[in-house]
Coordinates of C-alpha atoms in Angstrom, one line a residue:
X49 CA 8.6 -1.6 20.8
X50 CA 9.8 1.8 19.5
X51 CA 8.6 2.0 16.1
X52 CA 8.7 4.1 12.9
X53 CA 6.4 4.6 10.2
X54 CA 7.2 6.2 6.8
X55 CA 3.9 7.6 5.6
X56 CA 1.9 7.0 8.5
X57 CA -0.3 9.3 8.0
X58 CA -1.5 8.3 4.7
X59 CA -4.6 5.5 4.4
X60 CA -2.7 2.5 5.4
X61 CA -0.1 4.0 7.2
X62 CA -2.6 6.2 10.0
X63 CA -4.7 2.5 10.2
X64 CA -1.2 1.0 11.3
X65 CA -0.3 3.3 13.4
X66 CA -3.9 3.1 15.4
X67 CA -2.8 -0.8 16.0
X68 CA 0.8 -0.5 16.7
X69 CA -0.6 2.1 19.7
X70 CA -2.7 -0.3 20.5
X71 CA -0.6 -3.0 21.2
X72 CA 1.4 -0.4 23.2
X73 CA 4.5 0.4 20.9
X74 CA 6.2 4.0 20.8
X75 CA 5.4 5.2 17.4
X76 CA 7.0 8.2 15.5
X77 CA 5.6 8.8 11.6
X78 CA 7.4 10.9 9.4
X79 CA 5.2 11.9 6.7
X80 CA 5.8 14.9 4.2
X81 CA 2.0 15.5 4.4
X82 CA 1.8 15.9 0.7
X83 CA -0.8 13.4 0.4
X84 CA -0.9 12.5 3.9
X85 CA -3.5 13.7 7.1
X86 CA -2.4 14.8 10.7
X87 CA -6.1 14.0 11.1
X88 CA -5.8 10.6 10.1
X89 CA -3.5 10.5 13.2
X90 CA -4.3 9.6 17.0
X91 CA -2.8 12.4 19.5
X92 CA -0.4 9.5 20.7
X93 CA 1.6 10.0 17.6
X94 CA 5.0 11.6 17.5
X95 CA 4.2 13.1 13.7
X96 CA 7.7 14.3 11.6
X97 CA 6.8 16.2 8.7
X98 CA 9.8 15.2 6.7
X99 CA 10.1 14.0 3.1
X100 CA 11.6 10.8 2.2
X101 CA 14.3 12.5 0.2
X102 CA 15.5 14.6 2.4
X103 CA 17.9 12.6 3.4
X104 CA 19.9 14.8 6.7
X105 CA 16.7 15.6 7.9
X106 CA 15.1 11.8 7.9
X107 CA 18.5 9.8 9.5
X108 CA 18.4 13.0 12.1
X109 CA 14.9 11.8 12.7
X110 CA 16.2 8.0 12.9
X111 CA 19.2 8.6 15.0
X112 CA 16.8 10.8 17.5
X113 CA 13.9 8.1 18.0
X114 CA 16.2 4.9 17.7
X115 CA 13.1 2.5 16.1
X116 CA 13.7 -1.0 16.5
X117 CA 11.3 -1.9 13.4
X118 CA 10.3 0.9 10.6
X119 CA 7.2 0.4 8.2
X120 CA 8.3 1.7 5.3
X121 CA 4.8 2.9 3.4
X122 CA 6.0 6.0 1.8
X123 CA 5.7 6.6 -1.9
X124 CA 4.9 8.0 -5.1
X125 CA 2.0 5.6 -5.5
X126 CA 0.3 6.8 -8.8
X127 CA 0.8 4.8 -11.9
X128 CA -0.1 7.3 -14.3
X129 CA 2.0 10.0 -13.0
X130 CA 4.9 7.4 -12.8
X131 CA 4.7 7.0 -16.5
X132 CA 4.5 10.9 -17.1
X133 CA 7.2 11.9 -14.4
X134 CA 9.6 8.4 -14.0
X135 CA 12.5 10.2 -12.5
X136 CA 10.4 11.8 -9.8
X137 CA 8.5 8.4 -9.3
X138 CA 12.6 7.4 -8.9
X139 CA 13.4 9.9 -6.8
X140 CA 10.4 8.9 -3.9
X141 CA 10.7 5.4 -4.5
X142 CA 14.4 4.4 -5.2
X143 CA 16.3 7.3 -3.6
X144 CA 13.9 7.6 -0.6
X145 CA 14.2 4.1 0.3
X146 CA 18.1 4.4 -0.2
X147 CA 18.2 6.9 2.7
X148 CA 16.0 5.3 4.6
X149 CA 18.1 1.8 4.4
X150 CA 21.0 3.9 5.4
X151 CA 19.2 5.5 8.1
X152 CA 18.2 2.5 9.9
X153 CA 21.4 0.5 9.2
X154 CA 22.5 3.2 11.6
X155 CA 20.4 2.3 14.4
X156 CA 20.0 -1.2 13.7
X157 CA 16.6 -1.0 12.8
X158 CA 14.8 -3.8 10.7
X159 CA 12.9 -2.4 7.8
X160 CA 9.3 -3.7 6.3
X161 CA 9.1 -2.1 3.0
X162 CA 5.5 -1.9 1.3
X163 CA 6.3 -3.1 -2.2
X164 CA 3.7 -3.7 -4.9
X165 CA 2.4 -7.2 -6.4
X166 CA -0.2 -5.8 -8.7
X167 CA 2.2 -3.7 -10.7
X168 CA 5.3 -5.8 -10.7
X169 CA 4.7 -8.9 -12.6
X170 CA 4.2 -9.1 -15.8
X171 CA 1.7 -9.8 -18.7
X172 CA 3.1 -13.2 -18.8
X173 CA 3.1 -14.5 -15.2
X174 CA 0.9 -17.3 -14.0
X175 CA -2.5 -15.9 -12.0
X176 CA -2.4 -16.0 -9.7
X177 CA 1.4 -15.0 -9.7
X178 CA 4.0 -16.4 -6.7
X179 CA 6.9 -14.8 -5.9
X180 CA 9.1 -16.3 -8.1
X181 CA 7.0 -15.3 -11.5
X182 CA 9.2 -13.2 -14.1
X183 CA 8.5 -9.8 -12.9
X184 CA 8.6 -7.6 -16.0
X185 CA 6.9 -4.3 -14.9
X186 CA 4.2 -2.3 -17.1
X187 CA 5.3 1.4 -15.7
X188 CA 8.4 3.2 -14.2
X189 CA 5.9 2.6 -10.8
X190 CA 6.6 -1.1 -11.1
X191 CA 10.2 -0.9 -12.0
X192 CA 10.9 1.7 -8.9
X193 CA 9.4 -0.6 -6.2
X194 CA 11.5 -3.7 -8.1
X195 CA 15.0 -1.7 -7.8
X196 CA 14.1 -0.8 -3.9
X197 CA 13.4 -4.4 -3.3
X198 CA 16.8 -5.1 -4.6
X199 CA 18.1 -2.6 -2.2
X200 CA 17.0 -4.3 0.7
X201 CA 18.3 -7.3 -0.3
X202 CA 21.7 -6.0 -1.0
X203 CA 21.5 -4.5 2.6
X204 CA 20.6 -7.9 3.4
X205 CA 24.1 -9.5 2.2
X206 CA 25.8 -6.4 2.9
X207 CA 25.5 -5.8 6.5
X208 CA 23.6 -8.9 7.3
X209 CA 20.4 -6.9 8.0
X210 CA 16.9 -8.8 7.9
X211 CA 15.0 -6.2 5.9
X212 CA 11.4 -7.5 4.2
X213 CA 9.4 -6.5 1.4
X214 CA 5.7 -7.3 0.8
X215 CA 4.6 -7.2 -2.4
X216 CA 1.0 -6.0 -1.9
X217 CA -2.4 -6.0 -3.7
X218 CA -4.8 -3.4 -4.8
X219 CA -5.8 -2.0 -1.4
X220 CA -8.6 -0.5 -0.6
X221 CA -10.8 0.7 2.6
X222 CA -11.8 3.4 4.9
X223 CA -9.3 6.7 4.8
X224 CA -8.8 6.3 1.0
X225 CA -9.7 9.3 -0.2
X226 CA -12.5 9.3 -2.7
X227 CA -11.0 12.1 -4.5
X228 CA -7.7 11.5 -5.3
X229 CA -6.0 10.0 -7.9
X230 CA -5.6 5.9 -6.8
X231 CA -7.8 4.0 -5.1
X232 CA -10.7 2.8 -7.9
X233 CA -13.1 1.6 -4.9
X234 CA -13.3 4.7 -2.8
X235 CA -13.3 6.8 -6.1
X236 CA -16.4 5.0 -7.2
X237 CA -18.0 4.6 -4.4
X238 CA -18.1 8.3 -4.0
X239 CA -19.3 9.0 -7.3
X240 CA -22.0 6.8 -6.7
X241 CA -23.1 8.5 -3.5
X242 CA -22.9 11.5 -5.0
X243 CA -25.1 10.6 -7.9
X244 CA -22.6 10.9 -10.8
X245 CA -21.7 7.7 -12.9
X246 CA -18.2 6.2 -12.4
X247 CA -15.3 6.7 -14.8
X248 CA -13.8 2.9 -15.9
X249 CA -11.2 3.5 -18.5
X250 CA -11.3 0.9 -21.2
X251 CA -13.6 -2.1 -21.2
X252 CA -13.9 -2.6 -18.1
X253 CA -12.6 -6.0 -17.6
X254 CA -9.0 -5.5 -16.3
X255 CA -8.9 -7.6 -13.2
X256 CA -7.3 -6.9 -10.2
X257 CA -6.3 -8.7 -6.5
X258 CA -8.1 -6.5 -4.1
X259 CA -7.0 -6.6 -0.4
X260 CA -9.2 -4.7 3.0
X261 CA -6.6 -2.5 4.9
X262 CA -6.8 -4.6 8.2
X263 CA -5.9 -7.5 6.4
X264 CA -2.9 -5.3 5.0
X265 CA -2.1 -4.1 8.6
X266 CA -2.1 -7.6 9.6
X267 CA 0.3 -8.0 7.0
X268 CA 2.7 -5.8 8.5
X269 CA 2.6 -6.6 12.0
X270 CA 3.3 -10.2 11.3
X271 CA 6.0 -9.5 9.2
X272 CA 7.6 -7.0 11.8
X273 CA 7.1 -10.1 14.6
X274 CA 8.8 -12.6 12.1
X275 CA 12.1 -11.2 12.3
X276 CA 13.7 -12.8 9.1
X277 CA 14.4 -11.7 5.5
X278 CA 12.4 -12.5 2.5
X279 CA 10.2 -11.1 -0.1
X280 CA 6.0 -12.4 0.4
X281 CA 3.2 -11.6 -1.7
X282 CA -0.1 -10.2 0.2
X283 CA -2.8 -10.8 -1.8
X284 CA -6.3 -12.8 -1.9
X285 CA -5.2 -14.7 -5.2
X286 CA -8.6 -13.7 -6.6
X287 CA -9.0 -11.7 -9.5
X288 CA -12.2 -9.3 -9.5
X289 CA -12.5 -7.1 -12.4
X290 CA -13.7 -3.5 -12.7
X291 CA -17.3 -4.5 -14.0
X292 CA -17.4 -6.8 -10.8
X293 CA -16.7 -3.3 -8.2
X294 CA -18.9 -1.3 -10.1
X295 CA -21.7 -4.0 -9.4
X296 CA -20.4 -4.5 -6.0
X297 CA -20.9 -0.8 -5.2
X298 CA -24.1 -1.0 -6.7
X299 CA -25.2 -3.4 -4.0
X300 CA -23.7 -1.7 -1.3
X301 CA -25.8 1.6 -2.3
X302 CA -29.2 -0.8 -3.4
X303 CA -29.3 0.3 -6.6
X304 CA -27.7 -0.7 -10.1
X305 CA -24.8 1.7 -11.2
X306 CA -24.1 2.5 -15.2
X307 CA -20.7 3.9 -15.7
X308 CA -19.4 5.9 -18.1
X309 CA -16.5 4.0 -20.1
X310 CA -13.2 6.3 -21.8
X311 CA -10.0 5.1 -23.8
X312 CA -7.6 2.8 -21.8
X313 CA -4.3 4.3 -20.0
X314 CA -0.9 3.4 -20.9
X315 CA 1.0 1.7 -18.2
X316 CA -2.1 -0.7 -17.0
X317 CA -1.6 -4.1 -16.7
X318 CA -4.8 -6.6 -18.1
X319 CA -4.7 -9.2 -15.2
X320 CA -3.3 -9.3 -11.4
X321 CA -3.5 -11.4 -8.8
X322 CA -1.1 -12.9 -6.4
X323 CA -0.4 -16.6 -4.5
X324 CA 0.1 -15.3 -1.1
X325 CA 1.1 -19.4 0.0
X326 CA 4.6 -18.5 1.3
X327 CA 2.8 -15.7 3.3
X328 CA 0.8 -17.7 5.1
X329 CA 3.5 -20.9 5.7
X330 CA 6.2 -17.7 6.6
X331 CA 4.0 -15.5 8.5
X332 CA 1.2 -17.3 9.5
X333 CA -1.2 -14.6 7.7
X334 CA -3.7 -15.0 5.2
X335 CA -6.6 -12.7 4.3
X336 CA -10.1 -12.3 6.2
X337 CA -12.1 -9.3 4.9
X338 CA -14.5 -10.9 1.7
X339 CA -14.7 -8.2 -1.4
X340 CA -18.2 -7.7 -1.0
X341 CA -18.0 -7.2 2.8
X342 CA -14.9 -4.8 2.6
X343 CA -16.4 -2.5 -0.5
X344 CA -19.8 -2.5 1.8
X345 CA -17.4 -1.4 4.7
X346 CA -16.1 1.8 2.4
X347 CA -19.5 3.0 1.4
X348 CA -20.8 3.0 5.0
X349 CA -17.8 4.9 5.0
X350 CA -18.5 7.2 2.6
X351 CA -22.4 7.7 3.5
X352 CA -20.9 8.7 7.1
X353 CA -19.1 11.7 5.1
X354 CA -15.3 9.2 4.8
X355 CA -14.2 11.2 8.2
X356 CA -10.5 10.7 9.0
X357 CA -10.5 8.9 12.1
X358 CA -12.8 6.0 11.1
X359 CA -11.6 2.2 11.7
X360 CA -10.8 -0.6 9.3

């Protein structure tokens, strides 16, 4: 297939990429390369360095490459800097996938759009939470990804498209850079290798659904083969707090780990996980990778020296 990914060469964007070349697809990634690696990417790739919301310059990108499916993984992804900068998070999240819908409805592409689970539900939804729980978001983050889901859908009984959303889990895994600002299991890990104690801001017990980047991938690709419309959480429906990664990590590196505990941040929910059942009735996926397996996965990683090109 000729294919399109939005961020691809970001952490779970460059590890789909590697499996839609794989299964032999044409792949373009547009990428602003803000957060993103060219190294992350195999020499197969047909990179773009355009941003989201630039809108001429992405449907001139579309109209040239003519995707059949496009993976829509790029965003403003931190919380915090949703909460201190919400029309900018609006800007990525909302207006980028706004051009992007028109883009595609262009070519007739169908579009998979990486939504978030963890940070869309709110404090009052079962756990773990189904689709259908009241979604009542913590942060301007949250509230973005819920208005772009509603886009698709309107495209959806606008122009009888067959756009999906995934509503994902905390993911984690090789390429997530243990220095940036998201990404709790690759930032810890790499304080623990390099000897310093781990930041956990509060008490430590905020609880999260925590899913490896091939099952993500997996994700994807199934939902790109479905061909239908719909909204599925991908999740492990298995809440692990931040106490339980910090001992984790501490196993993976044979040693116990004492972090350093600060004040709590606004805009953080308490407890997330998701019931991914419709996922795996719908798409035939459910999740593979064990917590403990993946987290020893990223600190091989990380003892390797986290290189760009390393597999899920």
């Amino acid at each position: 297939m000729r294919t399109l990914v939005t961020g691809g060469a970001g952490f779970i964007g460059s590890h789909l990429t590697d499996v839609l070349h794989a299964r032999g697809d044409t792949v373009t990634v547009v990428d602003s390369l803000v957060i993103g690696r060219a190294t992350r990417l195999s020499d197969a790739t047909d990179l773009r360095r355009i941003d989201i919301t630039d809108a001429p310059a992405l449907t001139a990108a579309v109209r040239e490459t003519r995707p059949e499916v496009i993976y829509h993984l790029a965003a403003q992804i931190d919380v915090r800097a949703s909460v201190a900068d919400p029309a900018h998070d609006a800007a990525v999240n909302i207006g980028g996938t706004i051009n992007l819908l028109n883009a595609a409805r262009e070519v007739g592409a169908r579009l998979v759009f990486t939504s978030t689970g963890g940070a869309l539900y709110g404090a009052a939804a079962a756990i773990p939470s189904p689709e259908d729980a009241p979604t009542e978001p913590e942060a301007p983050y949250g509230t973005a990804k819920l208005c772009a889901e509603q886009y698709l859908a309107l495209f959806n009984r606008l122009h009888g498209a067959r756009h999906a959303a995934l509503r994902l889990g905390n993911v984690y895994g090789p390429r997530q850079d243990p220095g940036g600002e998201a990404g709790v299991v690759s930032i810890f890990s790499g304080a623990v290798y390099d000897g310093r104690r781990p930041t956990i801001y509060g008490d430590g017990k905020a609880t999260r659904d925590y899913v490896y980047v091939a099952d993500i991938v997996a994700a994807l690709i199934a939902a790109g083969e479905a061909d239908r419309a719909g909204v599925w959480n991908i999740g492990t429906g298995r809440e692990t707090s931040v106490l339980d990664l910090v001992d984790l990590i501490g196993t993976a590196a044979g040693h116990e780990v004492v972090p350093h505990h600060a004040p709590p941040r606004p805009g953080e929910l308490q407890r997330s996980a998701l019931d991914s059942t419709a996922a795996r009735t719908d798409l035939g996926w459910e999740p593979k990778v064990t917590i403990s397996d993946g987290i020893a996965q990223v600190y091989s990683w990380v003892r390797a020296g986290h290189p760009d090109r390393a597999p899920a």
